[in-house]
PDB file of C-alpha atoms and ligand atoms in Angstrom:
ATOM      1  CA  UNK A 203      46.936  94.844 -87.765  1.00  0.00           C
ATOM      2  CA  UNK A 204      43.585  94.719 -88.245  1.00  0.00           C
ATOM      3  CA  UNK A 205      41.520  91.633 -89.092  1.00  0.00           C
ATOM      4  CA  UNK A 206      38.393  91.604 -91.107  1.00  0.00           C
ATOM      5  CA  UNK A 207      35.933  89.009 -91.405  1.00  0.00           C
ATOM      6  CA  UNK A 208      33.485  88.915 -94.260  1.00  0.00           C
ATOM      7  CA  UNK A 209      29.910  87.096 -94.550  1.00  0.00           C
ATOM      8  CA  UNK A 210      28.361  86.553 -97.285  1.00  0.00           C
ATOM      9  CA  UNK A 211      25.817  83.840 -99.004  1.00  0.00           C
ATOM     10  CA  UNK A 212      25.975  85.267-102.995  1.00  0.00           C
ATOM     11  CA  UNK A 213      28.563  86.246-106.068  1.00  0.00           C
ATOM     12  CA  UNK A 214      30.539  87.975-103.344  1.00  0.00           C
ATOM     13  CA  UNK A 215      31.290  91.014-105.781  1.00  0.00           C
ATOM     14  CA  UNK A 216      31.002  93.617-102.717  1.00  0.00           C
ATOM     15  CA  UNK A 217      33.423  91.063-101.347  1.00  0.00           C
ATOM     16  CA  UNK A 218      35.849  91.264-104.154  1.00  0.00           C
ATOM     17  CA  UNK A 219      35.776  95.219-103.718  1.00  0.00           C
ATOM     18  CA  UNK A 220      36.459  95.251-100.132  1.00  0.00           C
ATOM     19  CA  UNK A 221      39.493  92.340-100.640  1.00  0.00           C
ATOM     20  CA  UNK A 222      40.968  94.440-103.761  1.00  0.00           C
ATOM     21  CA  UNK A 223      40.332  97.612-101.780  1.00  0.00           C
ATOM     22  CA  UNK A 224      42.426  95.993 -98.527  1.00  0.00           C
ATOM     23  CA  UNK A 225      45.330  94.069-101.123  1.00  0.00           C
ATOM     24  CA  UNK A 226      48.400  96.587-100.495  1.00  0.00           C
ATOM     25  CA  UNK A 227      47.489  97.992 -96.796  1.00  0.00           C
ATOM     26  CA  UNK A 228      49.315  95.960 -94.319  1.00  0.00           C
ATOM     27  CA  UNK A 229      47.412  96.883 -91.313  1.00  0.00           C
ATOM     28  CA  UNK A 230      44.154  95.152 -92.626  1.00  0.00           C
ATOM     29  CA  UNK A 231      43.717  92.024 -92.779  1.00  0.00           C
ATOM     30  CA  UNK A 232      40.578  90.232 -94.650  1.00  0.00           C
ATOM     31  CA  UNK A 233      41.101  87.054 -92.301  1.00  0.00           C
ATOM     32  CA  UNK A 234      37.945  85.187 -92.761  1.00  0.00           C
ATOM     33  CA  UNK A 235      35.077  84.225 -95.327  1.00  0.00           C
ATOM     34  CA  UNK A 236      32.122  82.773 -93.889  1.00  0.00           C
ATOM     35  CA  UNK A 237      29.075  81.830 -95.857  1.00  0.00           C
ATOM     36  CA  UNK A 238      25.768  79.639 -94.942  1.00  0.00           C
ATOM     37  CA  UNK A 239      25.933  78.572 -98.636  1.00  0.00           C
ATOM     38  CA  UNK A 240      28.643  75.759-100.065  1.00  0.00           C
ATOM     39  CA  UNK A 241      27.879  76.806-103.267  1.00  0.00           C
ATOM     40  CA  UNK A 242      27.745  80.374-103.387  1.00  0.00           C
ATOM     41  CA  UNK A 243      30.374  81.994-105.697  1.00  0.00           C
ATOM     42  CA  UNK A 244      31.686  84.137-102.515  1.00  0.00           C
ATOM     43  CA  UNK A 245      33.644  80.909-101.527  1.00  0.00           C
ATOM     44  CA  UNK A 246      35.523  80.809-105.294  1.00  0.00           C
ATOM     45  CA  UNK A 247      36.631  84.729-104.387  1.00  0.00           C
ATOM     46  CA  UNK A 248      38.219  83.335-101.022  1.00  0.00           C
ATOM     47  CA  UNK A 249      39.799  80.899-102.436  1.00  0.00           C
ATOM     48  CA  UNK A 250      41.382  82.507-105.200  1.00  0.00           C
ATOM     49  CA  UNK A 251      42.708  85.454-102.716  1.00  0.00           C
ATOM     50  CA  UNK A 252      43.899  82.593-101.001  1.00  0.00           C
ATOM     51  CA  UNK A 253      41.902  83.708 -97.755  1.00  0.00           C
ATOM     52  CA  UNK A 254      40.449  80.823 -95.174  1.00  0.00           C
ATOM     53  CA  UNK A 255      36.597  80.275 -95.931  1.00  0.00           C
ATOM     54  CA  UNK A 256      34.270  78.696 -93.578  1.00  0.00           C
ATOM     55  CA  UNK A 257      30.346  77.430 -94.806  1.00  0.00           C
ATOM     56  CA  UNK A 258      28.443  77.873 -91.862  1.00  0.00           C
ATOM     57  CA  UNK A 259      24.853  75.610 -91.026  1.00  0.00           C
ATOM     58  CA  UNK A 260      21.973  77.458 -89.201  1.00  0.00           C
ATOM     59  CA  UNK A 261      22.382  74.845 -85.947  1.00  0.00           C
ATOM     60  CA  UNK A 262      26.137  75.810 -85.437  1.00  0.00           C
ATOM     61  CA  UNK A 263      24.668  79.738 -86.059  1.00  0.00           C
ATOM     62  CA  UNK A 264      22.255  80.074 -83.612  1.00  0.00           C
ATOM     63  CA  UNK A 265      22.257  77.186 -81.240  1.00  0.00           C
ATOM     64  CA  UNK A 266      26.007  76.947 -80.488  1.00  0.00           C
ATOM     65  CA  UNK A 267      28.533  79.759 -79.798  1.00  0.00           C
ATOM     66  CA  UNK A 268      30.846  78.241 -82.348  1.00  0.00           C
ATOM     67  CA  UNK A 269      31.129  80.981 -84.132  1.00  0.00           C
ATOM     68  CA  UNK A 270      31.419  83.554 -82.167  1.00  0.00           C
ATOM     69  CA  UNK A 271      34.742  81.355 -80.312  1.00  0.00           C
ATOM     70  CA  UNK A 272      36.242  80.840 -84.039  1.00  0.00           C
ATOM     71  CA  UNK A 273      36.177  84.340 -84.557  1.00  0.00           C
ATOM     72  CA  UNK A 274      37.382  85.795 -81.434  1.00  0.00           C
ATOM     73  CA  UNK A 275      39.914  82.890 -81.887  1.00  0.00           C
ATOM     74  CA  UNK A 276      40.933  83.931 -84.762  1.00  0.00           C
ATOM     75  CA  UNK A 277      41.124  87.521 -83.832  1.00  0.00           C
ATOM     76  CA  UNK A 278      38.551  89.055 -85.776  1.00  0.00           C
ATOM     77  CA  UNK A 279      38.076  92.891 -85.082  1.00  0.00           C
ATOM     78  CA  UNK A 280      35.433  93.805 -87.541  1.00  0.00           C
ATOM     79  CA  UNK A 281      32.548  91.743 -89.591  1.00  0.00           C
ATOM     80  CA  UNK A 282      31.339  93.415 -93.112  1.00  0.00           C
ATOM     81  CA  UNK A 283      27.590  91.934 -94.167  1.00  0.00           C
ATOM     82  CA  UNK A 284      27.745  91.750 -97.711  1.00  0.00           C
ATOM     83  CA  UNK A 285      24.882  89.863 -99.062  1.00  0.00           C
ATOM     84  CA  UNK A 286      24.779  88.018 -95.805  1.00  0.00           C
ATOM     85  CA  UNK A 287      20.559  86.927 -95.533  1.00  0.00           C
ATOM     86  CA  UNK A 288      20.458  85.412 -92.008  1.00  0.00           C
ATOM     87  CA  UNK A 289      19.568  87.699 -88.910  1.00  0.00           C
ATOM     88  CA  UNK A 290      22.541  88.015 -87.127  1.00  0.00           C
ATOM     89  CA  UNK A 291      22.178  86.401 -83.592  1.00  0.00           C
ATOM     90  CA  UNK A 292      21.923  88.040 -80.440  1.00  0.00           C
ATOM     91  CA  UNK A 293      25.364  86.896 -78.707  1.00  0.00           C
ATOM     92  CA  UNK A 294      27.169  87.993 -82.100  1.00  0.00           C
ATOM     93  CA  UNK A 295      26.234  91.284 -81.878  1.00  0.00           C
ATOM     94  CA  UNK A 296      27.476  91.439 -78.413  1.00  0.00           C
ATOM     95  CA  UNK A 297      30.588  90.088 -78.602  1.00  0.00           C
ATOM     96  CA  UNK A 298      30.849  92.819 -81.597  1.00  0.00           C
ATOM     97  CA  UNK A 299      29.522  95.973 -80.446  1.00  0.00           C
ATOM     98  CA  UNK A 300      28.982  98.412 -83.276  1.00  0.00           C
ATOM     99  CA  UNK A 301      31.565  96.185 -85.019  1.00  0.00           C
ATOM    100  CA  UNK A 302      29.124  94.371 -87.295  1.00  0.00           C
ATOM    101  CA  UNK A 303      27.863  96.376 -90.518  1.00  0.00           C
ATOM    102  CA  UNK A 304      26.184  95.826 -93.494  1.00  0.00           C
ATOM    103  CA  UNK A 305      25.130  97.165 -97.109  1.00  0.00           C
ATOM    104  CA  UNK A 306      21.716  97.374 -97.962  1.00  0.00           C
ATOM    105  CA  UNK A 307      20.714  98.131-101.738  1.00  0.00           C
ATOM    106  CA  UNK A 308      17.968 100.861-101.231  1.00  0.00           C
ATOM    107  CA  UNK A 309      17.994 104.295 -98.828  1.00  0.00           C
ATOM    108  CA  UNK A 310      16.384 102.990 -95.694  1.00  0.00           C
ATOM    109  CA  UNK A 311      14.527 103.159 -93.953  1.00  0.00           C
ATOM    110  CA  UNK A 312      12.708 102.577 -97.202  1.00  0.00           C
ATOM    111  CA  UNK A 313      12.820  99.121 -98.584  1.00  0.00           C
ATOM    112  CA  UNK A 314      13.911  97.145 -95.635  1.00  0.00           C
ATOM    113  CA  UNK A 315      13.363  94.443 -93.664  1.00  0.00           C
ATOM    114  CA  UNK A 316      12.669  90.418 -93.933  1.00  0.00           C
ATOM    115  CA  UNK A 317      12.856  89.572 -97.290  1.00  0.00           C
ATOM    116  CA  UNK A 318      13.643  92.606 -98.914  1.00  0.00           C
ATOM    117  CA  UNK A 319      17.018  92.106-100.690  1.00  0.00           C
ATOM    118  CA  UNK A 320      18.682  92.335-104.259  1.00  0.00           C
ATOM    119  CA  UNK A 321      16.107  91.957-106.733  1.00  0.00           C
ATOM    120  CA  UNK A 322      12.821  92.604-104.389  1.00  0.00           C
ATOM    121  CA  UNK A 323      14.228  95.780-103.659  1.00  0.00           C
ATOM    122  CA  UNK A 324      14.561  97.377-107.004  1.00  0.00           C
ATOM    123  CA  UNK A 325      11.350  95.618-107.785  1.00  0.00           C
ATOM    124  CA  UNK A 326       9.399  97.333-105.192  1.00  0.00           C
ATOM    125  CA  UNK A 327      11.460 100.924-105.908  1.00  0.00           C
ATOM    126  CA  UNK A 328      10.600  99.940-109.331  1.00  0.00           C
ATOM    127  CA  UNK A 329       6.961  99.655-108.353  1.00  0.00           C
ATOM    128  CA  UNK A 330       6.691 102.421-106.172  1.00  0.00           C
ATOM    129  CA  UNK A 331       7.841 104.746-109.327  1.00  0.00           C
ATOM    130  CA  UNK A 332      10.808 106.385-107.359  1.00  0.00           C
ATOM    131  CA  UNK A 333      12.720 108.964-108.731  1.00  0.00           C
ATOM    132  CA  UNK A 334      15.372 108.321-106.342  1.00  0.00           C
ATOM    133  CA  UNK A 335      17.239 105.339-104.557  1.00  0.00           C
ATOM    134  CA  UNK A 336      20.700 104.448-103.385  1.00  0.00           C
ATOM    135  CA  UNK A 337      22.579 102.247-100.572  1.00  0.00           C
ATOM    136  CA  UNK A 338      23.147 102.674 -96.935  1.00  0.00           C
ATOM    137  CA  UNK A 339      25.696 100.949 -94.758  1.00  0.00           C
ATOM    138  CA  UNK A 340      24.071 100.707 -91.193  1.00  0.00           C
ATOM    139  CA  UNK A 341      25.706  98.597 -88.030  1.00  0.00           C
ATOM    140  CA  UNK A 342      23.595  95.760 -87.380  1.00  0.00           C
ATOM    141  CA  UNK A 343      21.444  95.045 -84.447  1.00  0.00           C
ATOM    142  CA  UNK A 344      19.114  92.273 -83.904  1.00  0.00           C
ATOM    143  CA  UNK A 345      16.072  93.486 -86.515  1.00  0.00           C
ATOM    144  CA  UNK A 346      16.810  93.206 -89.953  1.00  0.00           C
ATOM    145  CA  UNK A 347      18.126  96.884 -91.719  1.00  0.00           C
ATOM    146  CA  UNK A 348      17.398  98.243 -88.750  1.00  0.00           C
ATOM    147  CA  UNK A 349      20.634  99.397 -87.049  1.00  0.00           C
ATOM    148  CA  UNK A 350      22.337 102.875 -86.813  1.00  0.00           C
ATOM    149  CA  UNK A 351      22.921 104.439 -90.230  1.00  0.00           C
ATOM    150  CA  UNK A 352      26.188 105.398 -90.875  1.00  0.00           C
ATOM    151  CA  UNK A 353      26.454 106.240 -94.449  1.00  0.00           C
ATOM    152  CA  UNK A 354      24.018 106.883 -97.577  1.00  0.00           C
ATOM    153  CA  UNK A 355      24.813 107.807-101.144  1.00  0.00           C
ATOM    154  CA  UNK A 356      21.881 108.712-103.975  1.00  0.00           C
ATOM    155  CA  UNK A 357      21.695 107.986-107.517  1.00  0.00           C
ATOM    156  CA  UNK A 358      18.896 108.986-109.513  1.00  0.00           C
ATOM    157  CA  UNK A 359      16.141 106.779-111.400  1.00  0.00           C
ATOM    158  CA  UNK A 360      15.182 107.623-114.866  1.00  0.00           C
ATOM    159  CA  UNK A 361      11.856 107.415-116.095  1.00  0.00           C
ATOM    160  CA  UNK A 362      13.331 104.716-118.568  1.00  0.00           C
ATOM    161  CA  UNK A 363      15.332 102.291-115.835  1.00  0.00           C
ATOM    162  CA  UNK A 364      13.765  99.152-115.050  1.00  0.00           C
ATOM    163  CA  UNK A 365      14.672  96.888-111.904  1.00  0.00           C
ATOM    164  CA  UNK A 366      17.792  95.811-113.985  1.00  0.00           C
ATOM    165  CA  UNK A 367      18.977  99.207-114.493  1.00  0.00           C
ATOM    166  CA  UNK A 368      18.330 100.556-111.151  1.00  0.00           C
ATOM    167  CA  UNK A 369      20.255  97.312-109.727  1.00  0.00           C
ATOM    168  CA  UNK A 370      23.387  98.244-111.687  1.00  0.00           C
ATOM    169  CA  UNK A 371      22.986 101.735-110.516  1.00  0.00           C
ATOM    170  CA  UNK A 372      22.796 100.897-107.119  1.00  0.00           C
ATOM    171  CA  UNK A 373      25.662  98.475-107.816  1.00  0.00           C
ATOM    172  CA  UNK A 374      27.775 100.927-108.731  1.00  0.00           C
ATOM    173  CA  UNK A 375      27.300 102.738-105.574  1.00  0.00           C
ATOM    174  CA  UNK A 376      27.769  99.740-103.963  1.00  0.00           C
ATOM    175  CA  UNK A 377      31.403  98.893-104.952  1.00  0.00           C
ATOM    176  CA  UNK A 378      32.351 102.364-104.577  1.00  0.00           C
ATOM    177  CA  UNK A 379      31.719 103.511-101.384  1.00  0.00           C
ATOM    178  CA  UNK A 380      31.603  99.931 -99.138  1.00  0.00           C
ATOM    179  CA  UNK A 381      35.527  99.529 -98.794  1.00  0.00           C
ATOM    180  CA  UNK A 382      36.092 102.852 -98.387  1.00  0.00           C
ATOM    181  CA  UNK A 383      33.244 103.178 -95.582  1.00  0.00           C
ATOM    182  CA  UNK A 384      34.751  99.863 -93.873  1.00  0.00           C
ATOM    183  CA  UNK A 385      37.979 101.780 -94.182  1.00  0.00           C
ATOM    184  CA  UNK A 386      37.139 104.838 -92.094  1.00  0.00           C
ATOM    185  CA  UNK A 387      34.847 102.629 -89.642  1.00  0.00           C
ATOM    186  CA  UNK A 388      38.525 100.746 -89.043  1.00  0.00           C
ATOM    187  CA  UNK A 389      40.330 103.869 -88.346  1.00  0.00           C
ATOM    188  CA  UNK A 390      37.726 104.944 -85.878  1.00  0.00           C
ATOM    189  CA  UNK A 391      38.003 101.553 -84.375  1.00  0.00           C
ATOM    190  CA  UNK A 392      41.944 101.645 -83.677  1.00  0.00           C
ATOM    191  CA  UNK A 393      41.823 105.427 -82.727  1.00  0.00           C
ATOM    192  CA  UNK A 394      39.114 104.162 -79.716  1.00  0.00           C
TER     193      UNK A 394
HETATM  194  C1  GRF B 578      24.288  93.656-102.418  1.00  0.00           C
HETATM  195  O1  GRF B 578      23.378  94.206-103.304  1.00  0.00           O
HETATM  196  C2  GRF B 578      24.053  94.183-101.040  1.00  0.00           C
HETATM  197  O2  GRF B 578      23.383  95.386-101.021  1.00  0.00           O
HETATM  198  C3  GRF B 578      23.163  93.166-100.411  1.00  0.00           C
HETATM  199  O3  GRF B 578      23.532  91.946-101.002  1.00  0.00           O
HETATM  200  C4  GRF B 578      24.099  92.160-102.278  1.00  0.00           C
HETATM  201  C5  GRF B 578      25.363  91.396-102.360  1.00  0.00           C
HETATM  202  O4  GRF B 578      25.854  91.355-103.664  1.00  0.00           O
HETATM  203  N1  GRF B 578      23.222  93.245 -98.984  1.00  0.00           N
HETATM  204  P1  GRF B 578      27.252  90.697-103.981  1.00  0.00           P
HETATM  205  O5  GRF B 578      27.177  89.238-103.588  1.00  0.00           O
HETATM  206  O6  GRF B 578      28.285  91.436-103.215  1.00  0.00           O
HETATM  207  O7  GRF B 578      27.423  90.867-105.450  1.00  0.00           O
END
């Protein structure tokens, strides 16, 4: 068995993909929801999968190794980013080697960094009159979008889409290929 733990701060739909996705394969787990917002809509999908949720504050994140004890506790193998906004910290990554990824909404390294999520990002594609954009899952290091790219998939921008309709484009990517790329990542994991 396998045991996943999700963060996320938002509506949580990647979640919902990557929880339907996991539903009738017993050897993964999706053990854990943690989110650094009480409110965010992520923490309705755990509950109604019936999966344990956690709301994180920024002290217990980076001052305390709190989390990084719950989770190895709890027997976490892998954590999926999925509209998690805070930099993961240093002693996270390390207790996770290449075990942490994430989803960003554009083809980086285009379109990354501090403060370049959801809308910004097809805003700014928007702006820059692409023809082009599309996701990339990437394992995370200690700079934001910044770690080792393991998968990107393209969708084309008409001269018609606006930052709305590239966002559902990318979207659509989004939900397609994330469980199945946490999927393979998992089987690479327990042929190690
Ligand atoms: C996604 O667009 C993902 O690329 C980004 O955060 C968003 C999360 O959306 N990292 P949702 O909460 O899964 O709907």
């Amino acid at each position: 068995m396998q045991k996943i733990a999700i963060f996320a701060s938002g509506t949580g739909t990647n979640a919902s993909k990557i929880i339907e996705h996991f539903a009738s394969n017993e050897e993964v787990e999706i053990a854990l929801i943690l989110s650094n917002r009480p409110k965010a809509y992520v923490l309705k999908v755990a509950e109604n999968n019936n999966i344990p949720a956690k709301v994180i504050n920024r002290s217990e994140f980076y001052d305390s190794n709190d989390i990084v004890e719950e989770l190895e506790n709890s027997e976490i193998d892998f954590i999926v980013l999925a509209g998690f906004l805070w930099l993961i910290p240093s002693s996270l990554i390390n207790s996770y080697p290449n075990k942490i990824i994430n989803i960003h909404p554009a083809l980086l390294p285009k379109y990354g960094g501090k403060g370049m999520y959801g809308r910004f990002v097809h805003e700014a594609v928007f702006n820059a009159k692409e023809t082009e954009s599309g996701i990339t899952i990437h394992f995370v290091n200690e700079e934001y979008d910044e770690g080792k790219i393991v998968f990107q998939a393209h969708c084309l921008i008409d001269p018609s889409d606006g930052p709305k309709e590239i966002g559902k484009k990318i979207q659509e990517l989004e939900h397609k290929y994330y469980p199945i790329i946490v999927e393979k990542l998992l089987r690479r994991i327990s042929i190690n």
